[in-house]
Amino acid sequence: MRSTAAAATVAIALLGLVAPARTFRVAPKMSMGSRSPLVMPQDPSQPPQPPAEPETPPGRPVPERRPAFLPTVGTGDKQTDVLSRLLKDRVLLLGSEVNDEVANVLVAQLLVLAADDPESDIQLWINSPGGSVSAGMAIYDTMQFIPCDVSTVCFGMAASMGAFLLGAGAKGKRKSLPNARIMVHQPLGGAQGQAADIEIQAKEILYTKVKRKKLEPKPRPKP
């Protein structure tokens, strides 16, 4: 009896030393030269946890994505974008390449301002590398057509057609900021096709050169 009781006591003691079964997550296979992730034990009684999101490095706030919008000015309910605010003060901006779309917008703005007040001047600020000759001539003709004077101001750069429009301002009302750059060059173009087509294109380029020369403002004589 004593031996049976002693054996039972030893069995109970051994059972108390055995730890409950635990499961382990199997690490994914890694290629040579990469580090294997650390295998962590997982409690079977707990539901699986989602992977933790990467932490943001200290000192680097998470950038908030905001939609792009045109800056506005004003107070209260009277908010308007800056270009409309400048238009109210009769200030126009040419800040890109001259093309048909830009020319249509500028022509429309010139006509509206001339209809509102035919006596007050219009300011045209120019920062343009040039562009289409036909689009630039549309702006030029409108500037000469409206009754009010157009004052031109160069900021940044006025090259090619941009320089031509800068000189299209009213006499004595053409200005340039101290660090602005102005560049004038001969008409550029190319031609391909039959000989007659190339000849027509060459005549058109020469016509544009002569026409621009006549329309450019003449330099003032030195006193």
Tab-separated table of C-alpha atoms in Angstrom:
chain	number	residue	atom	x	y	z
A	1	MET	CA	0.000	0.000	0.000
A	2	ARG	CA	2.803	2.348	0.913
A	3	SER	CA	4.533	1.731	-2.443
A	4	THR	CA	1.284	2.411	-4.337
A	5	ALA	CA	0.712	5.674	-2.457
A	6	ALA	CA	4.308	6.746	-3.065
A	7	ALA	CA	3.989	5.990	-6.780
A	8	ALA	CA	0.776	8.033	-6.962
A	9	THR	CA	2.470	10.926	-5.200
A	10	VAL	CA	5.383	10.852	-7.672
A	11	ALA	CA	2.949	10.746	-10.639
A	12	ILE	CA	1.020	13.774	-9.352
A	13	ALA	CA	4.274	15.671	-8.860
A	14	LEU	CA	5.367	14.860	-12.405
A	15	LEU	CA	2.011	15.984	-13.815
A	16	GLY	CA	2.374	19.305	-12.031
A	17	LEU	CA	5.710	19.936	-13.744
A	18	VAL	CA	4.358	19.437	-17.272
A	19	ALA	CA	3.480	22.799	-18.924
A	20	PRO	CA	0.320	23.152	-21.010
A	21	ALA	CA	0.683	22.714	-24.763
A	22	ARG	CA	1.498	25.902	-26.686
A	23	THR	CA	1.391	26.592	-30.415
A	24	PHE	CA	3.921	28.561	-32.421
A	25	ARG	CA	3.525	30.584	-35.649
A	26	VAL	CA	5.670	29.327	-38.481
A	27	ALA	CA	7.961	31.992	-39.865
A	28	PRO	CA	7.735	32.565	-43.633
A	29	LYS	CA	10.613	31.414	-45.763
A	30	MET	CA	13.166	34.113	-46.406
A	31	SER	CA	15.619	34.376	-49.259
A	32	MET	CA	19.343	34.140	-48.748
A	33	GLY	CA	20.914	37.244	-47.297
A	34	SER	CA	17.734	38.411	-45.489
A	35	ARG	CA	16.934	38.184	-41.818
A	36	SER	CA	14.294	35.758	-40.615
A	37	PRO	CA	11.551	37.276	-38.454
A	38	LEU	CA	11.477	36.343	-34.790
A	39	VAL	CA	9.040	33.527	-33.995
A	40	MET	CA	6.736	34.569	-31.136
A	41	PRO	CA	4.527	32.174	-29.188
A	42	GLN	CA	0.764	32.577	-29.622
A	43	ASP	CA	-1.819	31.781	-26.977
A	44	PRO	CA	-4.458	29.442	-28.498
A	45	SER	CA	-7.169	30.895	-26.257
A	46	GLN	CA	-6.719	34.425	-27.716
A	47	PRO	CA	-8.028	35.445	-31.162
A	48	PRO	CA	-5.395	36.258	-33.805
A	49	GLN	CA	-4.226	39.872	-33.698
A	50	PRO	CA	-3.987	41.997	-36.870
A	51	PRO	CA	-0.494	43.081	-37.936
A	52	ALA	CA	0.657	46.279	-36.298
A	53	GLU	CA	0.914	49.401	-38.471
A	54	PRO	CA	4.425	50.757	-39.042
A	55	GLU	CA	5.359	53.432	-36.588
A	56	THR	CA	6.062	56.957	-37.798
A	57	PRO	CA	9.690	57.991	-37.232
A	58	PRO	CA	10.026	60.475	-34.367
A	59	GLY	CA	10.068	64.088	-35.432
A	60	ARG	CA	8.209	63.399	-38.703
A	61	PRO	CA	4.505	64.153	-38.438
A	62	VAL	CA	2.188	62.253	-40.725
A	63	PRO	CA	1.373	64.569	-43.678
A	64	GLU	CA	-2.310	65.260	-44.070
A	65	ARG	CA	-3.610	64.988	-47.619
A	66	ARG	CA	-5.606	68.029	-48.569
A	67	PRO	CA	-7.230	68.822	-51.910
A	68	ALA	CA	-5.526	71.460	-54.034
A	69	PHE	CA	-7.425	74.721	-54.319
A	70	LEU	CA	-6.877	78.237	-55.571
A	71	PRO	CA	-6.027	80.644	-52.707
A	72	THR	CA	-8.882	82.895	-51.681
A	73	VAL	CA	-9.026	86.344	-50.150
A	74	GLY	CA	-11.736	88.150	-48.233
A	75	THR	CA	-13.528	87.850	-44.926
A	76	GLY	CA	-16.692	86.135	-43.809
A	77	ASP	CA	-18.947	84.870	-46.545
A	78	LYS	CA	-17.308	87.060	-49.197
A	79	GLN	CA	-14.520	84.748	-50.318
A	80	THR	CA	-13.063	84.930	-53.811
A	81	ASP	CA	-9.990	83.528	-55.537
A	82	VAL	CA	-6.981	85.780	-56.000
A	83	LEU	CA	-7.271	85.996	-59.796
A	84	SER	CA	-10.854	87.242	-59.546
A	85	ARG	CA	-9.746	89.717	-56.896
A	86	LEU	CA	-7.029	91.021	-59.217
A	87	LEU	CA	-9.524	91.207	-62.077
A	88	LYS	CA	-11.688	93.443	-59.902
A	89	ASP	CA	-8.717	95.820	-59.623
A	90	ARG	CA	-8.194	95.669	-63.419
A	91	VAL	CA	-5.025	93.582	-63.100
A	92	LEU	CA	-4.474	90.689	-65.530
A	93	LEU	CA	-1.811	87.984	-65.380
A	94	LEU	CA	-0.004	86.216	-68.207
A	95	GLY	CA	2.103	83.647	-66.371
A	96	SER	CA	2.422	80.776	-68.813
A	97	GLU	CA	3.124	79.884	-72.412
A	98	VAL	CA	1.031	81.781	-74.940
A	99	ASN	CA	-1.468	79.430	-76.572
A	100	ASP	CA	-5.034	79.592	-77.858
A	101	GLU	CA	-6.616	78.819	-74.479
A	102	VAL	CA	-4.621	81.496	-72.653
A	103	ALA	CA	-5.325	83.988	-75.438
A	104	ASN	CA	-9.079	83.374	-75.273
A	105	VAL	CA	-9.129	84.010	-71.521
A	106	LEU	CA	-7.063	87.201	-71.761
A	107	VAL	CA	-9.103	88.554	-74.676
A	108	ALA	CA	-12.342	87.946	-72.774
A	109	GLN	CA	-10.968	89.671	-69.670
A	110	LEU	CA	-9.769	92.661	-71.695
A	111	LEU	CA	-13.158	93.071	-73.353
A	112	VAL	CA	-15.038	92.835	-70.051
A	113	LEU	CA	-12.835	95.408	-68.317
A	114	ALA	CA	-13.030	97.757	-71.303
A	115	ALA	CA	-16.822	97.524	-71.282
A	116	ASP	CA	-17.011	98.205	-67.538
A	117	ASP	CA	-14.789	101.297	-67.619
A	118	PRO	CA	-13.413	102.515	-70.974
A	119	GLU	CA	-11.369	105.291	-69.324
A	120	SER	CA	-9.335	103.490	-66.637
A	121	ASP	CA	-6.101	101.688	-67.442
A	122	ILE	CA	-5.622	97.921	-67.367
A	123	GLN	CA	-2.447	96.367	-65.969
A	124	LEU	CA	-1.057	93.259	-67.672
A	125	TRP	CA	1.662	91.445	-65.718
A	126	ILE	CA	3.781	89.202	-67.956
A	127	ASN	CA	5.973	86.229	-67.046
A	128	SER	CA	5.968	84.127	-70.199
A	129	PRO	CA	8.489	82.217	-72.339
A	130	GLY	CA	6.474	83.005	-75.477
A	131	GLY	CA	4.477	80.650	-77.620
A	132	SER	CA	2.076	80.723	-80.540
A	133	VAL	CA	2.324	83.670	-82.922
A	134	SER	CA	-1.372	83.591	-83.866
A	135	ALA	CA	-2.472	83.441	-80.221
A	136	GLY	CA	-0.141	86.283	-79.296
A	137	MET	CA	-1.371	88.426	-82.183
A	138	ALA	CA	-4.947	87.894	-80.987
A	139	ILE	CA	-3.985	89.371	-77.609
A	140	TYR	CA	-2.059	92.199	-79.286
A	141	ASP	CA	-4.949	93.172	-81.570
A	142	THR	CA	-7.363	93.226	-78.625
A	143	MET	CA	-5.010	95.442	-76.617
A	144	GLN	CA	-4.934	97.921	-79.515
A	145	PHE	CA	-8.671	97.658	-80.151
A	146	ILE	CA	-10.071	98.500	-76.713
A	147	PRO	CA	-10.344	102.217	-75.854
A	148	CYS	CA	-8.526	102.069	-72.502
A	149	ASP	CA	-4.744	101.967	-72.213
A	150	VAL	CA	-3.015	98.730	-71.232
A	151	SER	CA	-0.007	99.071	-68.951
A	152	THR	CA	2.416	96.137	-69.217
A	153	VAL	CA	4.775	94.979	-66.455
A	154	CYS	CA	7.425	92.268	-66.850
A	155	PHE	CA	8.269	90.083	-63.862
A	156	GLY	CA	10.419	86.995	-64.100
A	157	MET	CA	10.887	86.633	-67.849
A	158	ALA	CA	9.361	87.908	-71.061
A	159	ALA	CA	10.729	86.050	-74.071
A	160	SER	CA	9.635	85.718	-77.683
A	161	MET	CA	5.907	86.497	-77.869
A	162	GLY	CA	5.979	87.482	-74.194
A	163	ALA	CA	8.460	90.257	-75.011
A	164	PHE	CA	6.335	91.311	-77.988
A	165	LEU	CA	3.268	91.675	-75.755
A	166	LEU	CA	5.343	93.590	-73.219
A	167	GLY	CA	6.124	96.135	-75.926
A	168	ALA	CA	2.442	96.266	-76.907
A	169	GLY	CA	1.622	98.325	-73.825
A	170	ALA	CA	0.691	101.977	-74.114
A	171	LYS	CA	3.534	104.423	-74.721
A	172	GLY	CA	5.175	105.405	-71.446
A	173	LYS	CA	3.391	102.590	-69.576
A	174	ARG	CA	5.759	99.690	-70.221
A	175	LYS	CA	7.676	98.622	-67.144
A	176	SER	CA	10.052	95.882	-66.039
A	177	LEU	CA	11.031	94.799	-62.539
A	178	PRO	CA	14.757	95.014	-61.676
A	179	ASN	CA	15.531	91.287	-61.951
A	180	ALA	CA	13.283	90.491	-64.913
A	181	ARG	CA	14.779	89.162	-68.152
A	182	ILE	CA	13.619	90.131	-71.642
A	183	MET	CA	14.589	88.249	-74.806
A	184	VAL	CA	13.654	88.879	-78.438
A	185	HIS	CA	14.478	86.509	-81.291
A	186	GLN	CA	13.523	85.968	-84.914
A	187	PRO	CA	10.446	83.878	-85.788
A	188	LEU	CA	10.984	80.136	-85.538
A	189	GLY	CA	9.335	77.499	-87.683
A	190	GLY	CA	9.760	74.453	-89.837
A	191	ALA	CA	8.384	73.077	-93.057
A	192	GLN	CA	8.006	69.728	-94.741
A	193	GLY	CA	6.244	68.350	-97.760
A	194	GLN	CA	6.424	69.380	-101.389
A	195	ALA	CA	8.566	72.252	-102.624
A	196	ALA	CA	5.519	74.514	-103.019
A	197	ASP	CA	4.488	73.887	-99.396
A	198	ILE	CA	7.970	74.685	-98.116
A	199	GLU	CA	8.031	77.883	-100.174
A	200	ILE	CA	4.682	79.012	-98.754
A	201	GLN	CA	5.834	78.335	-95.197
A	202	ALA	CA	9.083	80.247	-95.765
A	203	LYS	CA	7.146	83.248	-97.098
A	204	GLU	CA	4.859	83.114	-94.057
A	205	ILE	CA	7.826	83.195	-91.665
A	206	LEU	CA	9.347	86.150	-93.517
A	207	TYR	CA	5.983	87.936	-93.443
A	208	THR	CA	5.766	87.392	-89.675
A	209	LYS	CA	9.261	88.799	-89.229
A	210	VAL	CA	8.505	91.953	-91.238
A	211	LYS	CA	5.116	92.427	-89.584
A	212	ARG	CA	6.548	92.118	-86.082
A	213	LYS	CA	9.298	94.576	-86.948
A	214	LYS	CA	6.711	97.175	-87.948
A	215	LEU	CA	4.611	96.637	-84.820
A	216	GLU	CA	7.443	96.684	-82.297
A	217	PRO	CA	7.796	99.991	-80.435
A	218	LYS	CA	10.548	102.233	-81.729
A	219	PRO	CA	13.336	103.098	-79.276
A	220	ARG	CA	13.299	106.622	-77.946
A	221	PRO	CA	16.079	108.932	-79.148
A	222	LYS	CA	18.696	109.750	-76.533
A	223	PRO	CA	18.475	113.310	-75.159
